[in-house]
Amino acid sequence: MFDYQLKLSKRRKTVAIKVTPDQVVVTAPYNVCEVALENWLKSKKDWVHAQRNKLELSPSIQKPLHTRSLLVFGSVYKIEFSDIIKPVLEHESHLVYLPEELRQDRHEFRRAIIEILTDLLCSYLELCLERLSEQMNCHISAVKIREYKSRWGSCSSKQALTFNSLLAGAPKHMIDYVIVHELAHCHVLAHNKLFWELVEKHYQDYKSARIWFNKNGKKLMIE
């Protein structure tokens, strides 16, 4: 069998199983027959194990407060707390120093991490966005950085670009793909043949980049 947490509900009429990375939760009607429930769960043992295996193999989001680590441009940086006022990054030693006071404040800790990634991405965009926009003959009206949950960037009909701050955790050549992708939208808003031909002209290996984000995008997310 397997260990699980049982939740009884007076409103529920059927039994359901939810498998998460941390536990298995079984929700059942309040008057469920315990023998019947145990027999049914035994029949689902292989399915539960299969779901657990999938979760173990699939990428998981970053939990920097617990792991004391953070992805920065594709590399793992170690997080250390120190008696400093503002966060400090040491790229040569792959270290991120945070103020000691953030250790006990989960909300402020996460906010500081997002600010770090936002600043890093902003600096990188300043280095290459002008060159790529000139190369692709794009006239950008505005550039913003914010945290998205389900997209890496966007381009409005007025050619205003927005990039996901979490991109700063990806390798730089993958960020380049997202930049080219959004700049291509300055000419073609739809994801049609003409759009992908334009992307390929300026980023030949775009198919591999798309596969990379499909496989690894979740790793860039922050708990």
PDB file of C-alpha atoms in Angstrom:
ATOM      1  CA  MET A   1       0.000   0.000   0.000  1.00  0.00           C
ATOM      2  CA  PHE A   2       1.047   3.599   0.522  1.00  0.00           C
ATOM      3  CA  ASP A   3       0.761   6.237   3.230  1.00  0.00           C
ATOM      4  CA  TYR A   4      -1.956   8.816   2.731  1.00  0.00           C
ATOM      5  CA  GLN A   5      -3.880  11.577   4.452  1.00  0.00           C
ATOM      6  CA  LEU A   6      -7.635  10.954   4.655  1.00  0.00           C
ATOM      7  CA  LYS A   7     -10.076  13.834   4.432  1.00  0.00           C
ATOM      8  CA  LEU A   8     -13.774  13.114   5.014  1.00  0.00           C
ATOM      9  CA  SER A   9     -16.471  15.304   3.506  1.00  0.00           C
ATOM     10  CA  LYS A  10     -20.231  15.305   4.079  1.00  0.00           C
ATOM     11  CA  ARG A  11     -20.743  16.846   0.636  1.00  0.00           C
ATOM     12  CA  ARG A  12     -18.584  14.426  -1.333  1.00  0.00           C
ATOM     13  CA  LYS A  13     -20.208  11.376  -2.937  1.00  0.00           C
ATOM     14  CA  THR A  14     -17.147   9.695  -4.451  1.00  0.00           C
ATOM     15  CA  VAL A  15     -13.546   8.958  -3.465  1.00  0.00           C
ATOM     16  CA  ALA A  16     -10.681  10.933  -4.999  1.00  0.00           C
ATOM     17  CA  ILE A  17      -6.893  10.715  -4.787  1.00  0.00           C
ATOM     18  CA  LYS A  18      -4.490  13.630  -5.173  1.00  0.00           C
ATOM     19  CA  VAL A  19      -0.772  12.884  -5.442  1.00  0.00           C
ATOM     20  CA  THR A  20       1.619  15.748  -4.646  1.00  0.00           C
ATOM     21  CA  PRO A  21       5.409  15.787  -4.216  1.00  0.00           C
ATOM     22  CA  ASP A  22       4.933  15.727  -0.439  1.00  0.00           C
ATOM     23  CA  GLN A  23       1.969  13.444   0.197  1.00  0.00           C
ATOM     24  CA  VAL A  24      -1.040  11.492  -1.049  1.00  0.00           C
ATOM     25  CA  VAL A  25      -4.410  12.974  -0.076  1.00  0.00           C
ATOM     26  CA  VAL A  26      -7.549  10.831  -0.210  1.00  0.00           C
ATOM     27  CA  THR A  27     -10.897  12.613  -0.049  1.00  0.00           C
ATOM     28  CA  ALA A  28     -13.956  10.431   0.696  1.00  0.00           C
ATOM     29  CA  PRO A  29     -17.617  10.717   1.757  1.00  0.00           C
ATOM     30  CA  TYR A  30     -18.099  11.119   5.508  1.00  0.00           C
ATOM     31  CA  ASN A  31     -19.858   7.728   5.868  1.00  0.00           C
ATOM     32  CA  VAL A  32     -17.501   5.762   3.614  1.00  0.00           C
ATOM     33  CA  CYS A  33     -17.016   2.070   4.407  1.00  0.00           C
ATOM     34  CA  GLU A  34     -13.442   1.701   5.680  1.00  0.00           C
ATOM     35  CA  VAL A  35     -13.032  -1.842   4.342  1.00  0.00           C
ATOM     36  CA  ALA A  36     -14.303  -0.887   0.892  1.00  0.00           C
ATOM     37  CA  LEU A  37     -12.083   2.198   0.913  1.00  0.00           C
ATOM     38  CA  GLU A  38      -8.963   0.179   1.799  1.00  0.00           C
ATOM     39  CA  ASN A  39      -9.699  -2.371  -0.940  1.00  0.00           C
ATOM     40  CA  TRP A  40     -10.232   0.396  -3.477  1.00  0.00           C
ATOM     41  CA  LEU A  41      -7.000   2.123  -2.495  1.00  0.00           C
ATOM     42  CA  LYS A  42      -5.099  -1.149  -2.809  1.00  0.00           C
ATOM     43  CA  SER A  43      -6.352  -1.409  -6.388  1.00  0.00           C
ATOM     44  CA  LYS A  44      -4.918   2.089  -7.048  1.00  0.00           C
ATOM     45  CA  LYS A  45      -1.466   1.315  -5.616  1.00  0.00           C
ATOM     46  CA  ASP A  46       0.278   0.987  -8.981  1.00  0.00           C
ATOM     47  CA  TRP A  47      -1.358   4.200 -10.240  1.00  0.00           C
ATOM     48  CA  VAL A  48      -0.219   6.146  -7.166  1.00  0.00           C
ATOM     49  CA  HIS A  49       3.351   4.866  -7.525  1.00  0.00           C
ATOM     50  CA  ALA A  50       3.310   5.806 -11.222  1.00  0.00           C
ATOM     51  CA  GLN A  51       2.181   9.348 -10.358  1.00  0.00           C
ATOM     52  CA  ARG A  52       4.932   9.657  -7.769  1.00  0.00           C
ATOM     53  CA  ASN A  53       7.523   8.555 -10.320  1.00  0.00           C
ATOM     54  CA  LYS A  54       6.288  11.183 -12.765  1.00  0.00           C
ATOM     55  CA  LEU A  55       6.598  13.886 -10.128  1.00  0.00           C
ATOM     56  CA  GLU A  56      10.121  12.793  -9.270  1.00  0.00           C
ATOM     57  CA  LEU A  57      11.173  12.889 -12.918  1.00  0.00           C
ATOM     58  CA  SER A  58       9.490  16.195 -13.724  1.00  0.00           C
ATOM     59  CA  PRO A  59      11.262  19.489 -13.002  1.00  0.00           C
ATOM     60  CA  SER A  60      10.267  21.163  -9.750  1.00  0.00           C
ATOM     61  CA  ILE A  61      10.080  24.859  -8.922  1.00  0.00           C
ATOM     62  CA  GLN A  62      12.852  26.576  -7.007  1.00  0.00           C
ATOM     63  CA  LYS A  63      12.592  26.764  -3.230  1.00  0.00           C
ATOM     64  CA  PRO A  64      15.508  29.078  -2.454  1.00  0.00           C
ATOM     65  CA  LEU A  65      14.527  29.675   1.161  1.00  0.00           C
ATOM     66  CA  HIS A  66      14.849  25.929   1.844  1.00  0.00           C
ATOM     67  CA  THR A  67      17.639  24.963  -0.555  1.00  0.00           C
ATOM     68  CA  ARG A  68      19.665  28.153  -0.051  1.00  0.00           C
ATOM     69  CA  SER A  69      20.292  28.238  -3.786  1.00  0.00           C
ATOM     70  CA  LEU A  70      19.115  30.217  -6.816  1.00  0.00           C
ATOM     71  CA  LEU A  71      19.452  29.847 -10.576  1.00  0.00           C
ATOM     72  CA  VAL A  72      21.223  32.824 -12.146  1.00  0.00           C
ATOM     73  CA  PHE A  73      21.720  32.742 -15.911  1.00  0.00           C
ATOM     74  CA  GLY A  74      21.653  28.945 -15.875  1.00  0.00           C
ATOM     75  CA  SER A  75      24.111  28.497 -12.994  1.00  0.00           C
ATOM     76  CA  VAL A  76      23.356  27.588  -9.384  1.00  0.00           C
ATOM     77  CA  TYR A  77      24.257  30.337  -6.928  1.00  0.00           C
ATOM     78  CA  LYS A  78      24.518  29.630  -3.208  1.00  0.00           C
ATOM     79  CA  ILE A  79      22.534  31.923  -0.897  1.00  0.00           C
ATOM     80  CA  GLU A  80      24.132  33.140   2.310  1.00  0.00           C
ATOM     81  CA  PHE A  81      22.831  35.542   4.933  1.00  0.00           C
ATOM     82  CA  SER A  82      25.075  38.316   6.178  1.00  0.00           C
ATOM     83  CA  ASP A  83      25.063  41.582   8.136  1.00  0.00           C
ATOM     84  CA  ILE A  84      24.532  43.696   5.044  1.00  0.00           C
ATOM     85  CA  ILE A  85      21.886  46.245   4.095  1.00  0.00           C
ATOM     86  CA  LYS A  86      21.270  45.294   0.453  1.00  0.00           C
ATOM     87  CA  PRO A  87      21.677  42.006  -1.480  1.00  0.00           C
ATOM     88  CA  VAL A  88      25.079  41.419  -3.062  1.00  0.00           C
ATOM     89  CA  LEU A  89      25.945  39.039  -5.927  1.00  0.00           C
ATOM     90  CA  GLU A  90      29.413  37.626  -6.502  1.00  0.00           C
ATOM     91  CA  HIS A  91      29.398  36.107  -9.967  1.00  0.00           C
ATOM     92  CA  GLU A  92      32.900  34.655  -9.794  1.00  0.00           C
ATOM     93  CA  SER A  93      32.133  32.620  -6.667  1.00  0.00           C
ATOM     94  CA  HIS A  94      28.458  32.101  -7.546  1.00  0.00           C
ATOM     95  CA  LEU A  95      27.212  33.548  -4.264  1.00  0.00           C
ATOM     96  CA  VAL A  96      24.185  35.622  -3.315  1.00  0.00           C
ATOM     97  CA  TYR A  97      24.423  37.494  -0.012  1.00  0.00           C
ATOM     98  CA  LEU A  98      21.158  38.579   1.587  1.00  0.00           C
ATOM     99  CA  PRO A  99      20.495  40.643   4.721  1.00  0.00           C
ATOM    100  CA  GLU A 100      20.177  38.484   7.828  1.00  0.00           C
ATOM    101  CA  GLU A 101      16.712  39.904   8.573  1.00  0.00           C
ATOM    102  CA  LEU A 102      15.275  38.156   5.490  1.00  0.00           C
ATOM    103  CA  ARG A 103      15.985  34.727   6.936  1.00  0.00           C
ATOM    104  CA  GLN A 104      12.829  34.822   9.073  1.00  0.00           C
ATOM    105  CA  ASP A 105      10.559  36.761   6.705  1.00  0.00           C
ATOM    106  CA  ARG A 106       9.339  34.497   3.900  1.00  0.00           C
ATOM    107  CA  HIS A 107       7.467  37.236   2.042  1.00  0.00           C
ATOM    108  CA  GLU A 108      10.332  39.743   2.109  1.00  0.00           C
ATOM    109  CA  PHE A 109      12.820  37.007   1.223  1.00  0.00           C
ATOM    110  CA  ARG A 110      10.886  36.147  -1.931  1.00  0.00           C
ATOM    111  CA  ARG A 111      10.456  39.816  -2.813  1.00  0.00           C
ATOM    112  CA  ALA A 112      14.214  40.322  -2.520  1.00  0.00           C
ATOM    113  CA  ILE A 113      14.868  37.328  -4.795  1.00  0.00           C
ATOM    114  CA  ILE A 114      12.483  38.661  -7.457  1.00  0.00           C
ATOM    115  CA  GLU A 115      14.118  42.095  -7.252  1.00  0.00           C
ATOM    116  CA  ILE A 116      17.530  40.506  -7.779  1.00  0.00           C
ATOM    117  CA  LEU A 117      16.322  38.615 -10.845  1.00  0.00           C
ATOM    118  CA  THR A 118      14.567  41.708 -12.195  1.00  0.00           C
ATOM    119  CA  ASP A 119      17.728  43.805 -11.914  1.00  0.00           C
ATOM    120  CA  LEU A 120      19.820  41.077 -13.551  1.00  0.00           C
ATOM    121  CA  LEU A 121      17.418  40.720 -16.463  1.00  0.00           C
ATOM    122  CA  CYS A 122      17.185  44.493 -16.855  1.00  0.00           C
ATOM    123  CA  SER A 123      20.968  44.735 -17.156  1.00  0.00           C
ATOM    124  CA  TYR A 124      21.079  41.927 -19.695  1.00  0.00           C
ATOM    125  CA  LEU A 125      18.306  43.446 -21.784  1.00  0.00           C
ATOM    126  CA  GLU A 126      20.188  46.749 -21.861  1.00  0.00           C
ATOM    127  CA  LEU A 127      23.178  44.896 -23.310  1.00  0.00           C
ATOM    128  CA  CYS A 128      21.479  43.094 -26.179  1.00  0.00           C
ATOM    129  CA  LEU A 129      17.952  44.410 -26.793  1.00  0.00           C
ATOM    130  CA  GLU A 130      19.088  47.486 -28.704  1.00  0.00           C
ATOM    131  CA  ARG A 131      21.323  45.402 -30.970  1.00  0.00           C
ATOM    132  CA  LEU A 132      18.657  42.795 -31.676  1.00  0.00           C
ATOM    133  CA  SER A 133      15.881  45.336 -32.220  1.00  0.00           C
ATOM    134  CA  GLU A 134      18.066  47.178 -34.742  1.00  0.00           C
ATOM    135  CA  GLN A 135      18.960  43.893 -36.411  1.00  0.00           C
ATOM    136  CA  MET A 136      15.269  42.987 -36.718  1.00  0.00           C
ATOM    137  CA  ASN A 137      14.187  46.526 -37.640  1.00  0.00           C
ATOM    138  CA  CYS A 138      11.869  46.890 -34.642  1.00  0.00           C
ATOM    139  CA  HIS A 139      10.801  50.182 -33.085  1.00  0.00           C
ATOM    140  CA  ILE A 140      10.010  49.385 -29.463  1.00  0.00           C
ATOM    141  CA  SER A 141       7.713  51.777 -27.657  1.00  0.00           C
ATOM    142  CA  ALA A 142       8.376  50.492 -24.123  1.00  0.00           C
ATOM    143  CA  VAL A 143      10.100  47.698 -22.191  1.00  0.00           C
ATOM    144  CA  LYS A 144       8.848  46.364 -18.869  1.00  0.00           C
ATOM    145  CA  ILE A 145       9.851  43.523 -16.565  1.00  0.00           C
ATOM    146  CA  ARG A 146       7.372  41.720 -14.327  1.00  0.00           C
ATOM    147  CA  GLU A 147       6.780  38.259 -12.935  1.00  0.00           C
ATOM    148  CA  TYR A 148       4.486  36.133 -15.077  1.00  0.00           C
ATOM    149  CA  LYS A 149       3.077  32.756 -14.059  1.00  0.00           C
ATOM    150  CA  SER A 150       2.552  31.255 -17.498  1.00  0.00           C
ATOM    151  CA  ARG A 151       4.512  33.225 -20.114  1.00  0.00           C
ATOM    152  CA  TRP A 152       8.060  34.394 -20.680  1.00  0.00           C
ATOM    153  CA  GLY A 153       7.272  37.567 -22.524  1.00  0.00           C
ATOM    154  CA  SER A 154       4.665  39.548 -24.418  1.00  0.00           C
ATOM    155  CA  CYS A 155       4.409  42.149 -27.153  1.00  0.00           C
ATOM    156  CA  SER A 156       1.465  44.517 -27.519  1.00  0.00           C
ATOM    157  CA  SER A 157       0.028  45.844 -30.764  1.00  0.00           C
ATOM    158  CA  LYS A 158       1.860  49.110 -29.954  1.00  0.00           C
ATOM    159  CA  GLN A 159       5.174  47.232 -29.809  1.00  0.00           C
ATOM    160  CA  ALA A 160       5.528  47.461 -26.043  1.00  0.00           C
ATOM    161  CA  LEU A 161       7.532  44.516 -24.724  1.00  0.00           C
ATOM    162  CA  THR A 162       7.248  42.848 -21.322  1.00  0.00           C
ATOM    163  CA  PHE A 163       9.599  40.140 -20.082  1.00  0.00           C
ATOM    164  CA  ASN A 164       9.240  37.713 -17.192  1.00  0.00           C
ATOM    165  CA  SER A 165      11.733  38.541 -14.427  1.00  0.00           C
ATOM    166  CA  LEU A 166      12.199  34.787 -13.820  1.00  0.00           C
ATOM    167  CA  LEU A 167      13.989  34.598 -17.186  1.00  0.00           C
ATOM    168  CA  ALA A 168      17.119  35.725 -15.349  1.00  0.00           C
ATOM    169  CA  GLY A 169      17.457  32.151 -14.115  1.00  0.00           C
ATOM    170  CA  ALA A 170      17.785  30.784 -17.670  1.00  0.00           C
ATOM    171  CA  PRO A 171      20.998  30.536 -19.698  1.00  0.00           C
ATOM    172  CA  LYS A 172      21.620  33.729 -21.649  1.00  0.00           C
ATOM    173  CA  HIS A 173      21.232  32.082 -25.045  1.00  0.00           C
ATOM    174  CA  MET A 174      17.737  30.983 -23.994  1.00  0.00           C
ATOM    175  CA  ILE A 175      16.898  34.535 -22.969  1.00  0.00           C
ATOM    176  CA  ASP A 176      18.059  35.599 -26.429  1.00  0.00           C
ATOM    177  CA  TYR A 177      15.436  33.312 -27.945  1.00  0.00           C
ATOM    178  CA  VAL A 178      12.662  34.962 -25.909  1.00  0.00           C
ATOM    179  CA  ILE A 179      13.904  38.407 -26.962  1.00  0.00           C
ATOM    180  CA  VAL A 180      13.901  37.422 -30.640  1.00  0.00           C
ATOM    181  CA  HIS A 181      10.473  35.807 -30.199  1.00  0.00           C
ATOM    182  CA  GLU A 182       8.931  38.989 -28.793  1.00  0.00           C
ATOM    183  CA  LEU A 183      10.680  41.236 -31.304  1.00  0.00           C
ATOM    184  CA  ALA A 184       9.274  39.090 -34.112  1.00  0.00           C
ATOM    185  CA  HIS A 185       5.817  39.911 -32.733  1.00  0.00           C
ATOM    186  CA  CYS A 186       6.530  43.562 -33.536  1.00  0.00           C
ATOM    187  CA  HIS A 187       6.083  42.512 -37.178  1.00  0.00           C
ATOM    188  CA  VAL A 188       3.689  39.544 -36.854  1.00  0.00           C
ATOM    189  CA  LEU A 189       1.436  39.230 -33.814  1.00  0.00           C
ATOM    190  CA  ALA A 190       0.146  35.745 -34.693  1.00  0.00           C
ATOM    191  CA  HIS A 191       2.136  32.510 -34.311  1.00  0.00           C
ATOM    192  CA  ASN A 192       1.830  31.667 -37.998  1.00  0.00           C
ATOM    193  CA  LYS A 193       4.290  30.452 -40.632  1.00  0.00           C
ATOM    194  CA  LEU A 194       5.525  33.954 -41.403  1.00  0.00           C
ATOM    195  CA  PHE A 195       6.204  34.555 -37.704  1.00  0.00           C
ATOM    196  CA  TRP A 196       8.275  31.400 -37.219  1.00  0.00           C
ATOM    197  CA  GLU A 197      10.228  32.066 -40.407  1.00  0.00           C
ATOM    198  CA  LEU A 198      11.147  35.467 -39.001  1.00  0.00           C
ATOM    199  CA  VAL A 199      12.185  33.953 -35.666  1.00  0.00           C
ATOM    200  CA  GLU A 200      14.324  31.331 -37.416  1.00  0.00           C
ATOM    201  CA  LYS A 201      16.043  34.012 -39.484  1.00  0.00           C
ATOM    202  CA  HIS A 202      17.398  35.606 -36.318  1.00  0.00           C
ATOM    203  CA  TYR A 203      17.568  32.540 -34.033  1.00  0.00           C
ATOM    204  CA  GLN A 204      18.162  29.438 -36.131  1.00  0.00           C
ATOM    205  CA  ASP A 205      17.905  26.906 -33.317  1.00  0.00           C
ATOM    206  CA  TYR A 206      14.550  28.212 -32.047  1.00  0.00           C
ATOM    207  CA  LYS A 207      12.994  24.721 -32.004  1.00  0.00           C
ATOM    208  CA  SER A 208      15.578  23.507 -29.483  1.00  0.00           C
ATOM    209  CA  ALA A 209      14.943  26.610 -27.377  1.00  0.00           C
ATOM    210  CA  ARG A 210      11.211  25.896 -27.316  1.00  0.00           C
ATOM    211  CA  ILE A 211      11.901  22.320 -26.218  1.00  0.00           C
ATOM    212  CA  TRP A 212      14.237  23.594 -23.495  1.00  0.00           C
ATOM    213  CA  PHE A 213      11.569  25.882 -22.035  1.00  0.00           C
ATOM    214  CA  ASN A 214       8.961  23.116 -22.190  1.00  0.00           C
ATOM    215  CA  LYS A 215      11.261  20.802 -20.234  1.00  0.00           C
ATOM    216  CA  ASN A 216      12.968  23.260 -17.908  1.00  0.00           C
ATOM    217  CA  GLY A 217      10.693  26.283 -17.644  1.00  0.00           C
ATOM    218  CA  LYS A 218       9.189  25.109 -14.384  1.00  0.00           C
ATOM    219  CA  LYS A 219      12.653  25.063 -12.789  1.00  0.00           C
ATOM    220  CA  LEU A 220      12.804  28.835 -13.169  1.00  0.00           C
ATOM    221  CA  MET A 221       9.685  29.395 -11.064  1.00  0.00           C
ATOM    222  CA  ILE A 222      10.069  30.545  -7.449  1.00  0.00           C
ATOM    223  CA  GLU A 223       8.015  29.093  -4.596  1.00  0.00           C
TER     224      GLU A 223
END
